[in-house]
Every structure is written in structure tokens, then in C-alpha cells.
Amino acid sequence: MVSLMKFLSVITIINIHHFALAFLHPTSHPVINFPNPDLHHWQSTMLMLINPFNVPPHGEFRDDHNNRNHYQQLSSYSLASKLNVLHDSGVIEHTHPIEVVGHRGSLYTALENTSRSFLHAVEAGADSVELDVFLLKCGNLVVFHGSGGDERPGLLHLYCGIDGSILDYTAEEAKRTLTFNKSYDEFGCGPTQITHPDDLATESLGQEPIPHYCYVHTLEEVLTTLRDHPKVPPTLSIKIELKGEGTAFPAVQLVEKLNMMHRCHYSSFDHSRIAEVRELSPGALTGALFADDVPDDFIQRAIAVGASEIHLKYDTCTYERIQAAHKAGLGTMAWFRGPVGMKEDATSKYHDVGNEDECMYEVVIRTGVRSMCVNRPGVLAKLAEKMQRRINWESAFYLNEEKKSEELSA
């Protein structure tokens, strides 16, 4: 009887703790997280029976479309479970700095793939920025993503509200005539941060008008800005994703012309482009990109084309894959989807994390991945700084303890 009373007391304390955390640290997303992966399955089951408002490991307490609170066990909706990094799985904590890569820059504060977006990523603490390039019919490389997925990239319908592809234009035509769709949800910065040539939209909000910057940039313009801007450290690296056909040779040629070989890396879902880069520039750092279906021989495929890194989608970079890549001498990076895809994942797929909040980033970091290409570089940079402070503190603590032990034994 006494044991039962003690157990009930513990349950009460745990429930109070959970609800206190919920109110003190609410997320800004539709899903309010109450993960508690330190509990074993039988403990979680007992807690659920006694108090249905308590949430077991990777469960959720959220509001559905009918505004009714409901509970759902998330064994199949847990990112931590999918990546095999539950707290009780024996995964070793990260002991090295994580590289923060701004996906298309800092796309929640400025239009993606623009110099402004890349500079914002630097200000937010990014170590690297990632961008997408196409070779246009004029022979110039431009920085652009477009819709159409990896099968037909560069389409303009959603991005610019017109039919066609970026490949239909010269660089000058694209810069002069294409404007970006302010209502497109993929542009996380929102309509007030998207400029048109004759548009002073921010004046109505009582703000200084934003100088027009939302045009299709050439790769040379972006690289020159990141090389010469006084606020960009010389350690910043640029990850160039080769989106379109024929991009490898001119990209390597341009990087060499600008003397930025030590700062530019290359990646592609088309691994033949990686092989071409390595043939043109044997010392170049290259990443083999993989989508949802990661083949069993992904390491062998990467090594076969001379890739120095493996880039996996954030929810496919399992602990086992990351460790296997490191064992093979390859670097690793987790890449995140764009804003629309990440919102979809956070609201309907993975309910133990928010939409690129610290919780989501922490889960991915637990796999041991070395770099993360994210849409919110500021959030990851702050988390990485906190983690590094903890690592430094722990190192100093253990060194101090060893010193004390040596003094006692002397």
C-alpha cells in the first residue's frame, strides 16, 4: 500500500512537471509537445491509465481540426523513433560542433536564393549557406530553385505565377522580367519582404521601403558578394547544388576564376555531376544527395563518384546510416525540406517535434550528423552555441575532477 502511494505521488509530480513545461515553453506551432522519452513503455502505460492527460514517450496532446483535444500514441509519428535516437537507445550525445548551413540562405527573413537572404544567414550565425544553380541558354549560371521537384526543377508557375521554366530565359531576361509570387507559401519570409521593381509595399506599414532585391541573381554576383562583403567571414563556405544540366563545368570554372576553391562545395541528386566535378577539380568537396528512398548501397554509390560527403533528408539520416558513413570516412549532412514541406511534416507526420524548433533539431543532432542544412539557421545556431557551452563545461568539469584525483593520489 505504501509503495502504491509513493507511485501515485511520483505520477502527480510528473504530471505537474509536464503541464508546467507546456505553459512555460509553448511552441509557436499547432502541435504542443510533451515528449518524455526517458520513461519506459510500462511506466508510460500506467501513467496513461491513471491520468489520460499525461503523455507517454513521443505522444502528443494537440488540437485537431474540430478543436477537440485528443491523445494519440506516436510510435509511428515520432521522428526520434524513426531515426532510432530515443533516449534509452544508448545513442552517444554529440561531442563536436554542428555545422549550421542556411538552406537557400535565411528564407524566413528574406527571399530565398538572394544575396540579402545569404547575408541574413551569416548574421544569424550560419557557418555555411546553400544555394541552387541552373545554366541558362546565354551560358550564365543563375541562383534559383523553382518548383517541379528534382525531376523537373526550375518551373515558374508557382514561383513567378507564369508558365515555363527558368531555362527559357537568359540571365538578363530573368533578372529584368521575372517577379516573385508574393502569395506563394514556400517563400517563408512573407509578402512584405518580397519586392517588385516598382513596389514600395512597406511604406503603408510605416516602415522604410525595402530596396528592390528580389530578382534572379547570377552565381557570380552572389559569390562575389559573399567573398567581398565586410560582414562575411572568410571561413563561410558556400554549398552549390547543381540543379540543372551542364552546371558542373561552368560552376567549377567560375569558382576557380573567383579564387574561391577553398570555400565552395558542390552537391547534386544527379551523382554523375559529382563525378564530373571531381574529375575537373580533384580536391573539391562534394556531397552526394539522396531523397526519400535511400538505397542500401548508398555509401558505395557515393564513394564510386568520388563524393566526400553524404547528404540525407533529415528524416532518413538514421543513427545507423550516419555512423556507417563516418566509418567509411565520409562527411554527413542532413537537409531539410522547404517551408511548405516542413510545415506538413510537423503537423501531420512527426508529432514529437515542432516545425524546425530546437526540439526537432536536437533529435536530428542525436544521430551524430555533422552538418544540417536548415530553413531557420538562427534557431540552430543558438542551439549549437548552447550545446558547445555544455560540452566545454563538461570537459572543464572532468579535467578538474581528474586533477583533484591526481592531487589526492600524489
mmCIF file of N, CA and C in Angstrom, residues 64-184:
data_model
loop_
_atom_site.group_PDB
_atom_site.id
_atom_site.type_symbol
_atom_site.label_atom_id
_atom_site.label_comp_id
_atom_site.label_asym_id
_atom_site.label_seq_id
_atom_site.Cartn_x
_atom_site.Cartn_y
_atom_site.Cartn_z
ATOM 1 N N ASP A 64 -7.126 19.175 -32.781
ATOM 2 C CA ASP A 64 -7.357 18.743 -34.158
ATOM 3 C C ASP A 64 -8.200 19.781 -34.888
ATOM 4 N N HIS A 65 -8.605 19.470 -36.123
ATOM 5 C CA HIS A 65 -9.319 20.440 -36.953
ATOM 6 C C HIS A 65 -10.687 20.795 -36.372
ATOM 7 N N ASN A 66 -11.242 19.963 -35.513
ATOM 8 C CA ASN A 66 -12.534 20.246 -34.885
ATOM 9 C C ASN A 66 -12.371 20.891 -33.516
ATOM 10 N N ASN A 67 -11.128 21.338 -33.229
ATOM 11 C CA ASN A 67 -10.830 21.991 -31.958
ATOM 12 C C ASN A 67 -11.114 21.098 -30.758
ATOM 13 N N ARG A 68 -10.898 19.799 -30.896
ATOM 14 C CA ARG A 68 -11.071 18.886 -29.769
ATOM 15 C C ARG A 68 -9.716 18.352 -29.367
ATOM 16 N N ASN A 69 -9.413 18.458 -28.076
ATOM 17 C CA ASN A 69 -8.156 17.907 -27.593
ATOM 18 C C ASN A 69 -8.242 16.385 -27.640
ATOM 19 N N HIS A 70 -7.205 15.781 -28.146
ATOM 20 C CA HIS A 70 -7.194 14.324 -28.186
ATOM 21 C C HIS A 70 -5.771 13.826 -28.021
ATOM 22 N N TYR A 71 -5.685 12.603 -27.588
ATOM 23 C CA TYR A 71 -4.378 11.970 -27.393
ATOM 24 C C TYR A 71 -4.123 10.945 -28.491
ATOM 25 N N GLN A 72 -2.884 10.882 -28.921
ATOM 26 C CA GLN A 72 -2.536 9.880 -29.935
ATOM 27 C C GLN A 72 -1.141 9.346 -29.646
ATOM 28 N N GLN A 73 -1.011 8.064 -29.520
ATOM 29 C CA GLN A 73 0.298 7.468 -29.316
ATOM 30 C C GLN A 73 1.086 7.562 -30.620
ATOM 31 N N LEU A 74 2.340 7.980 -30.510
ATOM 32 C CA LEU A 74 3.056 8.334 -31.716
ATOM 33 C C LEU A 74 4.223 7.408 -32.048
ATOM 34 N N SER A 75 4.079 6.135 -31.858
ATOM 35 C CA SER A 75 5.177 5.244 -32.205
ATOM 36 C C SER A 75 5.513 5.346 -33.683
ATOM 37 N N SER A 76 4.496 5.560 -34.532
ATOM 38 C CA SER A 76 4.736 5.683 -35.965
ATOM 39 C C SER A 76 4.799 7.134 -36.399
ATOM 40 N N TYR A 77 4.635 8.083 -35.472
ATOM 41 C CA TYR A 77 4.658 9.505 -35.789
ATOM 42 C C TYR A 77 5.795 10.209 -35.064
ATOM 43 N N SER A 78 6.765 9.479 -34.647
ATOM 44 C CA SER A 78 7.871 10.032 -33.880
ATOM 45 C C SER A 78 9.124 10.126 -34.740
ATOM 46 N N LEU A 79 9.659 11.327 -34.877
ATOM 47 C CA LEU A 79 10.906 11.499 -35.615
ATOM 48 C C LEU A 79 12.054 10.808 -34.888
ATOM 49 N N ALA A 80 12.075 10.930 -33.555
ATOM 50 C CA ALA A 80 13.132 10.272 -32.772
ATOM 51 C C ALA A 80 13.107 8.767 -32.965
ATOM 52 N N SER A 81 11.904 8.198 -33.014
ATOM 53 C CA SER A 81 11.783 6.758 -33.215
ATOM 54 C C SER A 81 12.250 6.370 -34.616
ATOM 55 N N LYS A 82 11.867 7.167 -35.617
ATOM 56 C CA LYS A 82 12.250 6.842 -36.992
ATOM 57 C C LYS A 82 13.759 6.896 -37.182
ATOM 58 N N LEU A 83 14.408 7.856 -36.526
ATOM 59 C CA LEU A 83 15.855 7.992 -36.654
ATOM 60 C C LEU A 83 16.610 7.088 -35.694
ATOM 61 N N ASN A 84 15.861 6.369 -34.855
ATOM 62 C CA ASN A 84 16.435 5.446 -33.876
ATOM 63 C C ASN A 84 17.361 6.167 -32.894
ATOM 64 N N VAL A 85 16.856 7.277 -32.358
ATOM 65 C CA VAL A 85 17.643 8.054 -31.400
ATOM 66 C C VAL A 85 16.814 8.348 -30.139
ATOM 67 N N LEU A 86 16.008 7.384 -29.725
ATOM 68 C CA LEU A 86 15.302 7.525 -28.455
ATOM 69 C C LEU A 86 16.337 7.594 -27.342
ATOM 70 N N HIS A 87 16.012 8.286 -26.267
ATOM 71 C CA HIS A 87 16.976 8.489 -25.182
ATOM 72 C C HIS A 87 17.470 7.170 -24.581
ATOM 73 N N ASP A 88 16.625 6.152 -24.593
ATOM 74 C CA ASP A 88 17.035 4.895 -23.975
ATOM 75 C C ASP A 88 17.665 3.932 -24.973
ATOM 76 N N SER A 89 18.041 4.450 -26.170
ATOM 77 C CA SER A 89 18.627 3.576 -27.185
ATOM 78 C C SER A 89 20.144 3.489 -27.074
ATOM 79 N N GLY A 90 20.709 4.230 -26.135
ATOM 80 C CA GLY A 90 22.151 4.168 -25.937
ATOM 81 C C GLY A 90 22.940 5.036 -26.881
ATOM 82 N N VAL A 91 22.271 5.953 -27.600
ATOM 83 C CA VAL A 91 22.961 6.834 -28.527
ATOM 84 C C VAL A 91 23.833 7.814 -27.750
ATOM 85 N N ILE A 92 25.071 7.970 -28.173
ATOM 86 C CA ILE A 92 26.004 8.868 -27.505
ATOM 87 C C ILE A 92 25.686 10.301 -27.896
ATOM 88 N N GLU A 93 25.734 11.208 -26.921
ATOM 89 C CA GLU A 93 25.467 12.610 -27.187
ATOM 90 C C GLU A 93 26.542 13.187 -28.107
ATOM 91 N N HIS A 94 26.183 14.240 -28.830
ATOM 92 C CA HIS A 94 27.101 14.931 -29.718
ATOM 93 C C HIS A 94 28.271 15.500 -28.923
ATOM 94 N N THR A 95 29.482 15.319 -29.421
ATOM 95 C CA THR A 95 30.649 15.844 -28.721
ATOM 96 C C THR A 95 31.493 16.746 -29.625
ATOM 97 N N HIS A 96 30.945 17.158 -30.774
ATOM 98 C CA HIS A 96 31.676 18.050 -31.664
ATOM 99 C C HIS A 96 30.711 19.112 -32.196
ATOM 100 N N PRO A 97 31.239 20.249 -32.644
ATOM 101 C CA PRO A 97 30.354 21.321 -33.140
ATOM 102 C C PRO A 97 29.551 20.863 -34.353
ATOM 103 N N ILE A 98 28.333 21.361 -34.462
ATOM 104 C CA ILE A 98 27.496 21.068 -35.617
ATOM 105 C C ILE A 98 27.629 22.217 -36.608
ATOM 106 N N GLU A 99 27.803 21.907 -37.878
ATOM 107 C CA GLU A 99 27.892 22.958 -38.894
ATOM 108 C C GLU A 99 26.486 23.432 -39.242
ATOM 109 N N VAL A 100 26.254 24.739 -39.121
ATOM 110 C CA VAL A 100 24.953 25.338 -39.418
ATOM 111 C C VAL A 100 24.971 25.840 -40.849
ATOM 112 N N VAL A 101 24.104 25.266 -41.688
ATOM 113 C CA VAL A 101 24.033 25.634 -43.106
ATOM 114 C C VAL A 101 22.676 26.285 -43.372
ATOM 115 N N GLY A 102 22.686 27.480 -43.900
ATOM 116 C CA GLY A 102 21.435 28.177 -44.228
ATOM 117 C C GLY A 102 20.888 27.705 -45.560
ATOM 118 N N HIS A 103 19.766 26.996 -45.527
ATOM 119 C CA HIS A 103 19.127 26.457 -46.728
ATOM 120 C C HIS A 103 18.565 27.598 -47.582
ATOM 121 N N ARG A 104 19.180 27.831 -48.727
ATOM 122 C CA ARG A 104 18.834 28.957 -49.600
ATOM 123 C C ARG A 104 19.000 30.286 -48.870
ATOM 124 N N GLY A 105 19.852 30.284 -47.878
ATOM 125 C CA GLY A 105 20.088 31.490 -47.095
ATOM 126 C C GLY A 105 19.331 31.460 -45.788
ATOM 127 N N SER A 106 18.606 32.528 -45.525
ATOM 128 C CA SER A 106 17.728 32.610 -44.355
ATOM 129 C C SER A 106 16.339 32.940 -44.865
ATOM 130 N N LEU A 107 15.646 31.927 -45.380
ATOM 131 C CA LEU A 107 14.449 32.181 -46.184
ATOM 132 C C LEU A 107 13.224 32.622 -45.396
ATOM 133 N N TYR A 108 13.300 32.620 -44.064
ATOM 134 C CA TYR A 108 12.190 33.156 -43.285
ATOM 135 C C TYR A 108 12.342 34.653 -43.016
ATOM 136 N N THR A 109 13.484 35.219 -43.358
ATOM 137 C CA THR A 109 13.691 36.649 -43.130
ATOM 138 C C THR A 109 13.921 37.424 -44.425
ATOM 139 N N ALA A 110 14.206 36.738 -45.510
ATOM 140 C CA ALA A 110 14.392 37.378 -46.811
ATOM 141 C C ALA A 110 14.108 36.342 -47.891
ATOM 142 N N LEU A 111 13.821 36.822 -49.099
ATOM 143 C CA LEU A 111 13.512 35.896 -50.191
ATOM 144 C C LEU A 111 14.685 34.958 -50.442
ATOM 145 N N GLU A 112 14.393 33.686 -50.558
ATOM 146 C CA GLU A 112 15.407 32.651 -50.760
ATOM 147 C C GLU A 112 16.290 32.922 -51.968
ATOM 148 N N ASN A 113 17.511 32.403 -51.898
ATOM 149 C CA ASN A 113 18.465 32.442 -53.012
ATOM 150 C C ASN A 113 18.750 33.858 -53.520
ATOM 151 N N THR A 114 18.774 34.811 -52.583
ATOM 152 C CA THR A 114 19.186 36.180 -52.911
ATOM 153 C C THR A 114 20.361 36.552 -52.012
ATOM 154 N N SER A 115 21.126 37.539 -52.425
ATOM 155 C CA SER A 115 22.257 37.982 -51.610
ATOM 156 C C SER A 115 21.792 38.421 -50.229
ATOM 157 N N ARG A 116 20.639 39.080 -50.168
ATOM 158 C CA ARG A 116 20.094 39.522 -48.884
ATOM 159 C C ARG A 116 19.834 38.333 -47.967
ATOM 160 N N SER A 117 19.281 37.266 -48.507
ATOM 161 C CA SER A 117 18.984 36.071 -47.726
ATOM 162 C C SER A 117 20.264 35.434 -47.200
ATOM 163 N N PHE A 118 21.301 35.382 -48.030
ATOM 164 C CA PHE A 118 22.568 34.787 -47.599
ATOM 165 C C PHE A 118 23.236 35.634 -46.517
ATOM 166 N N LEU A 119 23.158 36.960 -46.654
ATOM 167 C CA LEU A 119 23.742 37.830 -45.640
ATOM 168 C C LEU A 119 22.981 37.718 -44.321
ATOM 169 N N HIS A 120 21.658 37.551 -44.399
ATOM 170 C CA HIS A 120 20.865 37.332 -43.189
ATOM 171 C C HIS A 120 21.287 36.036 -42.492
ATOM 172 N N ALA A 121 21.581 35.006 -43.273
ATOM 173 C CA ALA A 121 22.018 33.732 -42.687
ATOM 174 C C ALA A 121 23.335 33.918 -41.941
ATOM 175 N N VAL A 122 24.234 34.698 -42.525
ATOM 176 C CA VAL A 122 25.512 34.981 -41.864
ATOM 177 C C VAL A 122 25.272 35.699 -40.543
ATOM 178 N N GLU A 123 24.392 36.715 -40.564
ATOM 179 C CA GLU A 123 24.079 37.467 -39.352
ATOM 180 C C GLU A 123 23.457 36.573 -38.282
ATOM 181 N N ALA A 124 22.711 35.559 -38.724
ATOM 182 C CA ALA A 124 22.046 34.643 -37.785
ATOM 183 C C ALA A 124 23.007 33.616 -37.192
ATOM 184 N N GLY A 125 24.233 33.556 -37.700
ATOM 185 C CA GLY A 125 25.226 32.634 -37.139
ATOM 186 C C GLY A 125 25.531 31.420 -37.978
ATOM 187 N N ALA A 126 25.108 31.413 -39.241
ATOM 188 C CA ALA A 126 25.373 30.256 -40.101
ATOM 189 C C ALA A 126 26.871 30.134 -40.395
ATOM 190 N N ASP A 127 27.339 28.898 -40.469
ATOM 191 C CA ASP A 127 28.720 28.614 -40.866
ATOM 192 C C ASP A 127 28.848 28.497 -42.375
ATOM 193 N N SER A 128 27.731 28.152 -43.027
ATOM 194 C CA SER A 128 27.708 27.936 -44.474
ATOM 195 C C SER A 128 26.341 28.347 -45.000
ATOM 196 N N VAL A 129 26.271 28.540 -46.306
ATOM 197 C CA VAL A 129 24.977 28.750 -46.966
ATOM 198 C C VAL A 129 24.882 27.788 -48.138
ATOM 199 N N GLU A 130 23.649 27.434 -48.467
ATOM 200 C CA GLU A 130 23.396 26.510 -49.578
ATOM 201 C C GLU A 130 22.588 27.238 -50.631
ATOM 202 N N LEU A 131 22.904 26.992 -51.898
ATOM 203 C CA LEU A 131 22.169 27.635 -52.987
ATOM 204 C C LEU A 131 22.029 26.677 -54.162
ATOM 205 N N ASP A 132 21.108 27.006 -55.061
ATOM 206 C CA ASP A 132 20.796 26.154 -56.215
ATOM 207 C C ASP A 132 21.162 26.885 -57.500
ATOM 208 N N VAL A 133 21.743 26.182 -58.462
ATOM 209 C CA VAL A 133 22.142 26.853 -59.703
ATOM 210 C C VAL A 133 21.625 26.123 -60.940
ATOM 211 N N PHE A 134 21.327 26.946 -61.966
ATOM 212 C CA PHE A 134 20.950 26.477 -63.298
ATOM 213 C C PHE A 134 21.841 27.164 -64.319
ATOM 214 N N LEU A 135 22.116 26.473 -65.404
ATOM 215 C CA LEU A 135 22.831 27.057 -66.534
ATOM 216 C C LEU A 135 21.802 27.492 -67.569
ATOM 217 N N LEU A 136 21.767 28.792 -67.877
ATOM 218 C CA LEU A 136 20.797 29.314 -68.834
ATOM 219 C C LEU A 136 21.359 29.317 -70.252
ATOM 220 N N LYS A 137 20.494 29.599 -71.204
ATOM 221 C CA LYS A 137 20.869 29.477 -72.609
ATOM 222 C C LYS A 137 21.918 30.497 -73.039
ATOM 223 N N CYS A 138 22.115 31.543 -72.226
ATOM 224 C CA CYS A 138 23.141 32.539 -72.524
ATOM 225 C C CYS A 138 24.520 32.103 -72.055
ATOM 226 N N GLY A 139 24.568 30.976 -71.306
ATOM 227 C CA GLY A 139 25.840 30.479 -70.810
ATOM 228 C C GLY A 139 26.160 30.917 -69.395
ATOM 229 N N ASN A 140 25.266 31.682 -68.776
ATOM 230 C CA ASN A 140 25.477 32.136 -67.400
ATOM 231 C C ASN A 140 24.756 31.233 -66.402
ATOM 232 N N LEU A 141 25.343 31.109 -65.228
ATOM 233 C CA LEU A 141 24.717 30.364 -64.133
ATOM 234 C C LEU A 141 23.905 31.330 -63.278
ATOM 235 N N VAL A 142 22.681 30.918 -62.922
ATOM 236 C CA VAL A 142 21.853 31.740 -62.044
ATOM 237 C C VAL A 142 21.482 30.944 -60.801
ATOM 238 N N VAL A 143 21.205 31.689 -59.712
ATOM 239 C CA VAL A 143 20.844 31.086 -58.434
ATOM 240 C C VAL A 143 19.321 31.101 -58.338
ATOM 241 N N PHE A 144 18.727 29.913 -58.380
ATOM 242 C CA PHE A 144 17.263 29.809 -58.457
ATOM 243 C C PHE A 144 16.880 28.379 -58.101
ATOM 244 N N HIS A 145 15.710 28.222 -57.523
ATOM 245 C CA HIS A 145 15.224 26.873 -57.201
ATOM 246 C C HIS A 145 14.057 26.488 -58.087
ATOM 247 N N GLY A 146 12.957 27.204 -57.973
ATOM 248 C CA GLY A 146 11.779 26.909 -58.778
ATOM 249 C C GLY A 146 11.005 25.714 -58.273
ATOM 250 N N SER A 147 9.846 25.507 -58.836
ATOM 251 C CA SER A 147 9.019 24.347 -58.472
ATOM 252 C C SER A 147 9.272 23.227 -59.465
ATOM 253 N N GLY A 148 8.589 22.110 -59.274
ATOM 254 C CA GLY A 148 8.752 20.971 -60.165
ATOM 255 C C GLY A 148 9.512 19.819 -59.568
ATOM 256 N N GLY A 149 10.037 19.996 -58.347
ATOM 257 C CA GLY A 149 10.758 18.901 -57.703
ATOM 258 C C GLY A 149 12.088 18.648 -58.384
ATOM 259 N N ASP A 150 12.724 17.559 -57.980
ATOM 260 C CA ASP A 150 14.040 17.240 -58.529
ATOM 261 C C ASP A 150 13.943 16.602 -59.910
ATOM 262 N N GLU A 151 12.739 16.170 -60.303
ATOM 263 C CA GLU A 151 12.553 15.578 -61.624
ATOM 264 C C GLU A 151 12.504 16.662 -62.700
ATOM 265 N N ARG A 152 11.787 17.774 -62.405
ATOM 266 C CA ARG A 152 11.661 18.882 -63.371
ATOM 267 C C ARG A 152 11.874 20.203 -62.643
ATOM 268 N N PRO A 153 13.074 20.463 -62.173
ATOM 269 C CA PRO A 153 13.312 21.676 -61.386
ATOM 270 C C PRO A 153 13.289 22.927 -62.253
ATOM 271 N N GLY A 154 13.085 24.063 -61.596
ATOM 272 C CA GLY A 154 13.174 25.343 -62.292
ATOM 273 C C GLY A 154 11.893 25.858 -62.896
ATOM 274 N N LEU A 155 10.747 25.203 -62.630
ATOM 275 C CA LEU A 155 9.483 25.670 -63.193
ATOM 276 C C LEU A 155 9.040 26.970 -62.520
ATOM 277 N N LEU A 156 8.309 27.807 -63.279
ATOM 278 C CA LEU A 156 7.981 29.161 -62.833
ATOM 279 C C LEU A 156 6.549 29.332 -62.353
ATOM 280 N N HIS A 157 5.695 28.346 -62.566
ATOM 281 C CA HIS A 157 4.260 28.530 -62.315
ATOM 282 C C HIS A 157 3.979 28.996 -60.886
ATOM 283 N N LEU A 158 4.499 28.299 -59.904
ATOM 284 C CA LEU A 158 4.256 28.667 -58.512
ATOM 285 C C LEU A 158 5.165 29.801 -58.056
ATOM 286 N N TYR A 159 6.390 29.795 -58.515
ATOM 287 C CA TYR A 159 7.361 30.791 -58.080
ATOM 288 C C TYR A 159 7.065 32.193 -58.615
ATOM 289 N N CYS A 160 6.678 32.260 -59.878
ATOM 290 C CA CYS A 160 6.513 33.562 -60.523
ATOM 291 C C CYS A 160 5.120 33.779 -61.108
ATOM 292 N N GLY A 161 4.263 32.782 -61.003
ATOM 293 C CA GLY A 161 2.887 32.935 -61.480
ATOM 294 C C GLY A 161 2.738 32.903 -62.982
ATOM 295 N N ILE A 162 3.716 32.348 -63.689
ATOM 296 C CA ILE A 162 3.626 32.238 -65.146
ATOM 297 C C ILE A 162 4.079 30.840 -65.552
ATOM 298 N N ASP A 163 3.703 30.442 -66.757
ATOM 299 C CA ASP A 163 4.124 29.146 -67.273
ATOM 300 C C ASP A 163 5.581 29.218 -67.730
ATOM 301 N N GLY A 164 6.187 28.043 -67.877
ATOM 302 C CA GLY A 164 7.539 27.990 -68.395
ATOM 303 C C GLY A 164 8.552 27.589 -67.351
ATOM 304 N N SER A 165 9.819 27.719 -67.738
ATOM 305 C CA SER A 165 10.940 27.310 -66.885
ATOM 306 C C SER A 165 11.994 28.403 -66.889
ATOM 307 N N ILE A 166 12.794 28.431 -65.877
ATOM 308 C CA ILE A 166 13.914 29.372 -65.828
ATOM 309 C C ILE A 166 14.852 29.157 -67.010
ATOM 310 N N LEU A 167 14.857 27.925 -67.540
ATOM 311 C CA LEU A 167 15.740 27.601 -68.662
ATOM 312 C C LEU A 167 15.314 28.276 -69.962
ATOM 313 N N ASP A 168 14.120 28.864 -70.009
ATOM 314 C CA ASP A 168 13.633 29.563 -71.203
ATOM 315 C C ASP A 168 14.231 30.954 -71.346
ATOM 316 N N TYR A 169 14.974 31.402 -70.345
ATOM 317 C CA TYR A 169 15.421 32.796 -70.297
ATOM 318 C C TYR A 169 16.947 32.896 -70.342
ATOM 319 N N THR A 170 17.411 34.086 -70.734
ATOM 320 C CA THR A 170 18.803 34.433 -70.497
ATOM 321 C C THR A 170 18.882 35.018 -69.088
ATOM 322 N N ALA A 171 20.081 35.162 -68.561
ATOM 323 C CA ALA A 171 20.237 35.730 -67.219
ATOM 324 C C ALA A 171 19.705 37.151 -67.162
ATOM 325 N N GLU A 172 19.959 37.940 -68.214
ATOM 326 C CA GLU A 172 19.483 39.326 -68.242
ATOM 327 C C GLU A 172 17.963 39.381 -68.318
ATOM 328 N N GLU A 173 17.361 38.516 -69.147
ATOM 329 C CA GLU A 173 15.901 38.475 -69.256
ATOM 330 C C GLU A 173 15.268 38.070 -67.931
ATOM 331 N N ALA A 174 15.854 37.062 -67.273
ATOM 332 C CA ALA A 174 15.304 36.592 -65.995
ATOM 333 C C ALA A 174 15.369 37.699 -64.949
ATOM 334 N N LYS A 175 16.470 38.407 -64.907
ATOM 335 C CA LYS A 175 16.617 39.491 -63.921
ATOM 336 C C LYS A 175 15.642 40.619 -64.196
ATOM 337 N N ARG A 176 15.446 40.952 -65.466
ATOM 338 C CA ARG A 176 14.632 42.115 -65.836
ATOM 339 C C ARG A 176 13.133 41.838 -65.811
ATOM 340 N N THR A 177 12.712 40.619 -66.176
ATOM 341 C CA THR A 177 11.279 40.384 -66.393
ATOM 342 C C THR A 177 10.586 39.522 -65.332
ATOM 343 N N LEU A 178 11.321 38.656 -64.650
ATOM 344 C CA LEU A 178 10.665 37.748 -63.703
ATOM 345 C C LEU A 178 10.453 38.412 -62.347
ATOM 346 N N THR A 179 9.233 38.301 -61.824
ATOM 347 C CA THR A 179 8.943 38.773 -60.470
ATOM 348 C C THR A 179 8.417 37.593 -59.658
ATOM 349 N N PHE A 180 8.602 37.665 -58.351
ATOM 350 C CA PHE A 180 8.263 36.528 -57.490
ATOM 351 C C PHE A 180 6.854 36.671 -56.920
ATOM 352 N N ASN A 181 6.172 35.530 -56.833
ATOM 353 C CA ASN A 181 4.782 35.451 -56.384
ATOM 354 C C ASN A 181 4.692 35.706 -54.877
ATOM 355 N N LYS A 182 4.136 36.831 -54.491
ATOM 356 C CA LYS A 182 4.100 37.205 -53.077
ATOM 357 C C LYS A 182 3.206 36.303 -52.231
ATOM 358 N N SER A 183 2.283 35.618 -52.847
ATOM 359 C CA SER A 183 1.342 34.785 -52.091
ATOM 360 C C SER A 183 1.763 33.325 -52.008
ATOM 361 N N TYR A 184 2.945 32.988 -52.515
ATOM 362 C CA TYR A 184 3.399 31.595 -52.518
ATOM 363 C C TYR A 184 3.922 31.230 -51.135
#
